[in-house]
Amino acid sequence: MPEEPEAPETPETPLEAELQVRTLDAHSLRGLAHPLRIRMLAALRHDGPATASRLAEQFGESSGATSYHLRQLAAHGFVEDAPGHGKGRERWWKAAHDGTQFDESLIYATDPETRGAAEAFLHEIMTIHGQEMNTWLGNAHTWPQEWRAASDLSDFTLRLTPTQTHELVDKMHELVNSYRDLPEGEGAETVRIHTHSFPRHSGD
């Protein structure tokens, strides 16, 4: 994001090749670039299959709204039926992929609608990252000391070329992905990892 995120397009590592990652194009981006759809897709990836009613309760929306947006996500191939869940007649949905890959070229598309969708998508991802950090900081005192000590909130400033920066990002992604298939140890929890890399002019 995913999931998801959500990361700039980079060459696949062997592990990433095993993951089901959806690369956004102009058409699929316009189908996803809605705040509720982005959040529902992330919830299905993080928490597993759900119904429109469950998602409505989670996000404070009507089940009619979540049902509509789930159908739109399905039409663009982001979600699919999750058979075998529940005993009632309500439809269950699951994410169709493990993550989403953003192609930076969409920011420079000649079509204004595509550019607007790209900007809306990235702004929503950044909003979610900020909210996740605020939630952690507001609730950190409720977690055991070992988890508070394991968390991280750091930033670094380097002097790099675009090529070096791309190489650094690739290595960070490779390192994070190398932890995906580790045996789940006692006390394991879902851990969110955010990475942000961007240039700035001196004095900005």
CSV table of C-alpha atoms in Angstrom, one decimal:
chain,number,residue,atom,x,y,z
A,1,MET,CA,0.0,0.0,0.0
A,2,PRO,CA,0.4,-2.4,1.1
A,3,GLU,CA,-0.8,-2.6,1.8
A,4,GLU,CA,-1.0,-1.3,1.2
A,5,PRO,CA,0.6,-0.2,0.3
A,6,GLU,CA,1.9,1.5,-1.5
A,7,ALA,CA,5.5,2.2,-3.0
A,8,PRO,CA,7.1,3.7,-6.2
A,9,GLU,CA,7.6,1.2,-9.0
A,10,THR,CA,11.0,-0.6,-8.6
A,11,PRO,CA,12.5,-3.7,-10.1
A,12,GLU,CA,11.2,-6.9,-8.6
A,13,THR,CA,13.3,-8.8,-6.1
A,14,PRO,CA,12.8,-12.6,-6.0
A,15,LEU,CA,10.6,-12.2,-2.9
A,16,GLU,CA,8.5,-9.5,-4.4
A,17,ALA,CA,8.0,-11.6,-7.5
A,18,GLU,CA,6.3,-14.2,-5.3
A,19,LEU,CA,3.9,-11.5,-3.9
A,20,GLN,CA,0.8,-10.6,-5.8
A,21,VAL,CA,1.4,-6.9,-6.4
A,22,ARG,CA,-0.9,-4.8,-8.6
A,23,THR,CA,0.8,-2.0,-10.5
A,24,LEU,CA,-1.5,0.9,-11.1
A,25,ASP,CA,-2.2,2.2,-14.6
A,26,ALA,CA,-4.3,5.3,-15.5
A,27,HIS,CA,-7.5,3.2,-15.6
A,28,SER,CA,-7.1,1.3,-12.3
A,29,LEU,CA,-5.8,4.4,-10.5
A,30,ARG,CA,-9.0,6.3,-11.3
A,31,GLY,CA,-10.9,3.3,-9.9
A,32,LEU,CA,-9.0,3.3,-6.6
A,33,ALA,CA,-8.4,7.0,-6.0
A,34,HIS,CA,-11.2,7.5,-3.5
A,35,PRO,CA,-10.4,7.8,0.3
A,36,LEU,CA,-12.9,5.2,1.4
A,37,ARG,CA,-11.9,2.7,-1.3
A,38,ILE,CA,-8.2,3.0,-0.4
A,39,ARG,CA,-9.0,2.5,3.3
A,40,MET,CA,-11.3,-0.5,2.7
A,41,LEU,CA,-8.8,-2.2,0.4
A,42,ALA,CA,-6.1,-1.7,3.1
A,43,ALA,CA,-8.4,-3.2,5.7
A,44,LEU,CA,-9.0,-6.3,3.6
A,45,ARG,CA,-5.3,-6.7,3.1
A,46,HIS,CA,-4.4,-6.2,6.7
A,47,ASP,CA,-7.3,-7.9,8.5
A,48,GLY,CA,-8.6,-10.4,6.0
A,49,PRO,CA,-12.0,-10.9,4.3
A,50,ALA,CA,-15.0,-8.9,5.4
A,51,THR,CA,-18.6,-8.0,4.4
A,52,ALA,CA,-19.9,-4.6,3.4
A,53,SER,CA,-21.6,-4.4,6.8
A,54,ARG,CA,-18.5,-5.1,8.8
A,55,LEU,CA,-16.5,-2.5,6.8
A,56,ALA,CA,-19.4,0.0,7.2
A,57,GLU,CA,-19.2,-0.4,11.0
A,58,GLN,CA,-15.4,-0.1,10.9
A,59,PHE,CA,-15.4,3.1,8.9
A,60,GLY,CA,-18.6,4.7,10.2
A,61,GLU,CA,-20.3,4.5,6.8
A,62,SER,CA,-23.6,3.0,5.6
A,63,SER,CA,-23.5,-0.5,4.3
A,64,GLY,CA,-25.0,0.8,1.1
A,65,ALA,CA,-21.9,3.1,0.6
A,66,THR,CA,-19.4,0.3,1.4
A,67,SER,CA,-21.2,-2.1,-0.8
A,68,TYR,CA,-21.1,0.4,-3.7
A,69,HIS,CA,-17.4,1.0,-3.3
A,70,LEU,CA,-16.7,-2.7,-3.0
A,71,ARG,CA,-18.4,-3.3,-6.3
A,72,GLN,CA,-16.3,-0.5,-7.9
A,73,LEU,CA,-13.1,-2.0,-6.5
A,74,ALA,CA,-14.2,-5.4,-7.9
A,75,ALA,CA,-14.9,-3.9,-11.3
A,76,HIS,CA,-11.3,-2.7,-11.3
A,77,GLY,CA,-9.9,-6.0,-10.1
A,78,PHE,CA,-8.8,-4.9,-6.6
A,79,VAL,CA,-11.2,-7.2,-4.6
A,80,GLU,CA,-13.0,-10.5,-5.3
A,81,ASP,CA,-15.4,-12.9,-3.6
A,82,ALA,CA,-14.2,-14.7,-0.5
A,83,PRO,CA,-16.1,-18.0,-0.5
A,84,GLY,CA,-16.3,-20.1,2.6
A,85,HIS,CA,-16.6,-17.2,5.1
A,86,GLY,CA,-19.7,-16.7,7.2
A,87,LYS,CA,-22.9,-18.7,7.4
A,88,GLY,CA,-25.4,-16.1,6.2
A,89,ARG,CA,-26.3,-14.8,2.8
A,90,GLU,CA,-24.2,-11.7,3.1
A,91,ARG,CA,-21.4,-11.4,0.5
A,92,TRP,CA,-17.8,-11.7,1.8
A,93,TRP,CA,-14.9,-9.9,0.0
A,94,LYS,CA,-11.2,-10.3,0.0
A,95,ALA,CA,-8.3,-8.3,-1.5
A,96,ALA,CA,-7.2,-9.7,-4.9
A,97,HIS,CA,-3.5,-8.8,-4.3
A,98,ASP,CA,-1.0,-8.4,-1.5
A,99,GLY,CA,0.0,-4.8,-2.4
A,100,THR,CA,-0.2,-1.9,-4.8
A,101,GLN,CA,2.6,-0.4,-6.8
A,102,PHE,CA,2.5,3.2,-7.9
A,103,ASP,CA,4.0,4.2,-11.2
A,104,GLU,CA,5.5,7.7,-10.7
A,105,SER,CA,4.9,8.5,-14.4
A,106,LEU,CA,1.2,8.9,-13.6
A,107,ILE,CA,2.1,12.2,-11.8
A,108,TYR,CA,3.2,13.5,-15.2
A,109,ALA,CA,0.3,12.2,-17.3
A,110,THR,CA,-1.0,14.5,-20.0
A,111,ASP,CA,-4.6,13.7,-18.9
A,112,PRO,CA,-5.6,16.1,-16.1
A,113,GLU,CA,-8.0,13.5,-14.7
A,114,THR,CA,-5.2,11.0,-14.3
A,115,ARG,CA,-2.9,13.5,-12.7
A,116,GLY,CA,-5.6,14.5,-10.3
A,117,ALA,CA,-6.3,10.9,-9.4
A,118,ALA,CA,-2.6,10.3,-8.8
A,119,GLU,CA,-2.3,13.4,-6.5
A,120,ALA,CA,-5.5,12.3,-4.6
A,121,PHE,CA,-4.1,8.8,-4.2
A,122,LEU,CA,-0.7,9.9,-2.9
A,123,HIS,CA,-2.3,12.5,-0.5
A,124,GLU,CA,-4.6,9.9,0.9
A,125,ILE,CA,-1.7,7.5,1.5
A,126,MET,CA,0.2,10.2,3.3
A,127,THR,CA,-2.9,11.1,5.4
A,128,ILE,CA,-3.2,7.4,6.4
A,129,HIS,CA,0.5,7.3,7.4
A,130,GLY,CA,0.1,10.3,9.6
A,131,GLN,CA,-3.1,9.0,11.2
A,132,GLU,CA,-1.4,5.7,11.9
A,133,MET,CA,1.6,7.4,13.6
A,134,ASN,CA,-0.8,9.6,15.6
A,135,THR,CA,-2.7,6.6,16.7
A,136,TRP,CA,0.5,4.8,17.8
A,137,LEU,CA,1.7,7.9,19.7
A,138,GLY,CA,-1.6,8.3,21.4
A,139,ASN,CA,-1.8,4.6,22.5
A,140,ALA,CA,1.9,3.7,23.0
A,141,HIS,CA,1.5,3.9,26.8
A,142,THR,CA,-0.9,0.9,26.6
A,143,TRP,CA,1.7,-1.3,24.9
A,144,PRO,CA,4.4,-3.3,26.8
A,145,GLN,CA,7.7,-1.6,27.2
A,146,GLU,CA,9.4,-4.0,24.8
A,147,TRP,CA,7.1,-2.8,22.0
A,148,ARG,CA,7.6,0.8,22.8
A,149,ALA,CA,11.4,0.2,22.7
A,150,ALA,CA,11.1,-1.6,19.4
A,151,SER,CA,9.2,1.2,17.7
A,152,ASP,CA,11.0,3.9,15.7
A,153,LEU,CA,10.4,7.5,14.6
A,154,SER,CA,13.5,8.7,12.8
A,155,ASP,CA,14.5,10.9,9.9
A,156,PHE,CA,17.8,11.3,8.1
A,157,THR,CA,19.2,13.8,5.6
A,158,LEU,CA,21.7,12.6,3.0
A,159,ARG,CA,23.4,14.1,-0.1
A,160,LEU,CA,22.6,11.7,-2.9
A,161,THR,CA,22.0,11.5,-6.6
A,162,PRO,CA,18.7,10.2,-8.0
A,163,THR,CA,20.4,7.0,-8.9
A,164,GLN,CA,21.8,6.6,-5.4
A,165,THR,CA,18.4,7.4,-3.9
A,166,HIS,CA,16.7,4.8,-6.0
A,167,GLU,CA,19.3,2.2,-5.0
A,168,LEU,CA,18.8,3.1,-1.3
A,169,VAL,CA,15.0,2.7,-1.6
A,170,ASP,CA,15.4,-0.7,-3.4
A,171,LYS,CA,17.7,-1.9,-0.6
A,172,MET,CA,15.3,-0.8,2.1
A,173,HIS,CA,12.4,-2.6,0.4
A,174,GLU,CA,14.5,-5.7,-0.1
A,175,LEU,CA,15.4,-5.7,3.6
A,176,VAL,CA,11.8,-5.2,4.8
A,177,ASN,CA,10.5,-7.9,2.5
A,178,SER,CA,13.2,-10.4,3.7
A,179,TYR,CA,11.2,-10.5,7.0
A,180,ARG,CA,7.9,-11.5,5.4
A,181,ASP,CA,8.5,-15.3,5.5
A,182,LEU,CA,10.2,-15.5,8.9
A,183,PRO,CA,8.5,-18.1,11.3
A,184,GLU,CA,6.1,-16.2,13.5
A,185,GLY,CA,7.6,-16.0,16.9
A,186,GLU,CA,5.8,-15.8,20.3
A,187,GLY,CA,4.2,-12.4,20.9
A,188,ALA,CA,4.2,-11.4,17.2
A,189,GLU,CA,2.0,-8.5,16.2
A,190,THR,CA,1.2,-6.8,12.9
A,191,VAL,CA,3.9,-4.2,12.4
A,192,ARG,CA,3.5,-1.2,10.0
A,193,ILE,CA,6.7,0.0,8.3
A,194,HIS,CA,6.6,3.5,6.6
A,195,THR,CA,9.4,4.7,4.3
A,196,HIS,CA,9.4,8.2,2.8
A,197,SER,CA,12.3,9.4,0.6
A,198,PHE,CA,12.2,12.7,-1.3
A,199,PRO,CA,14.5,15.6,-2.2
A,200,ARG,CA,14.4,19.1,-0.7
A,201,HIS,CA,16.0,22.4,-1.6
A,202,SER,CA,18.2,23.9,1.1
A,203,GLY,CA,16.2,26.4,3.1
A,204,ASP,CA,12.8,24.7,2.3
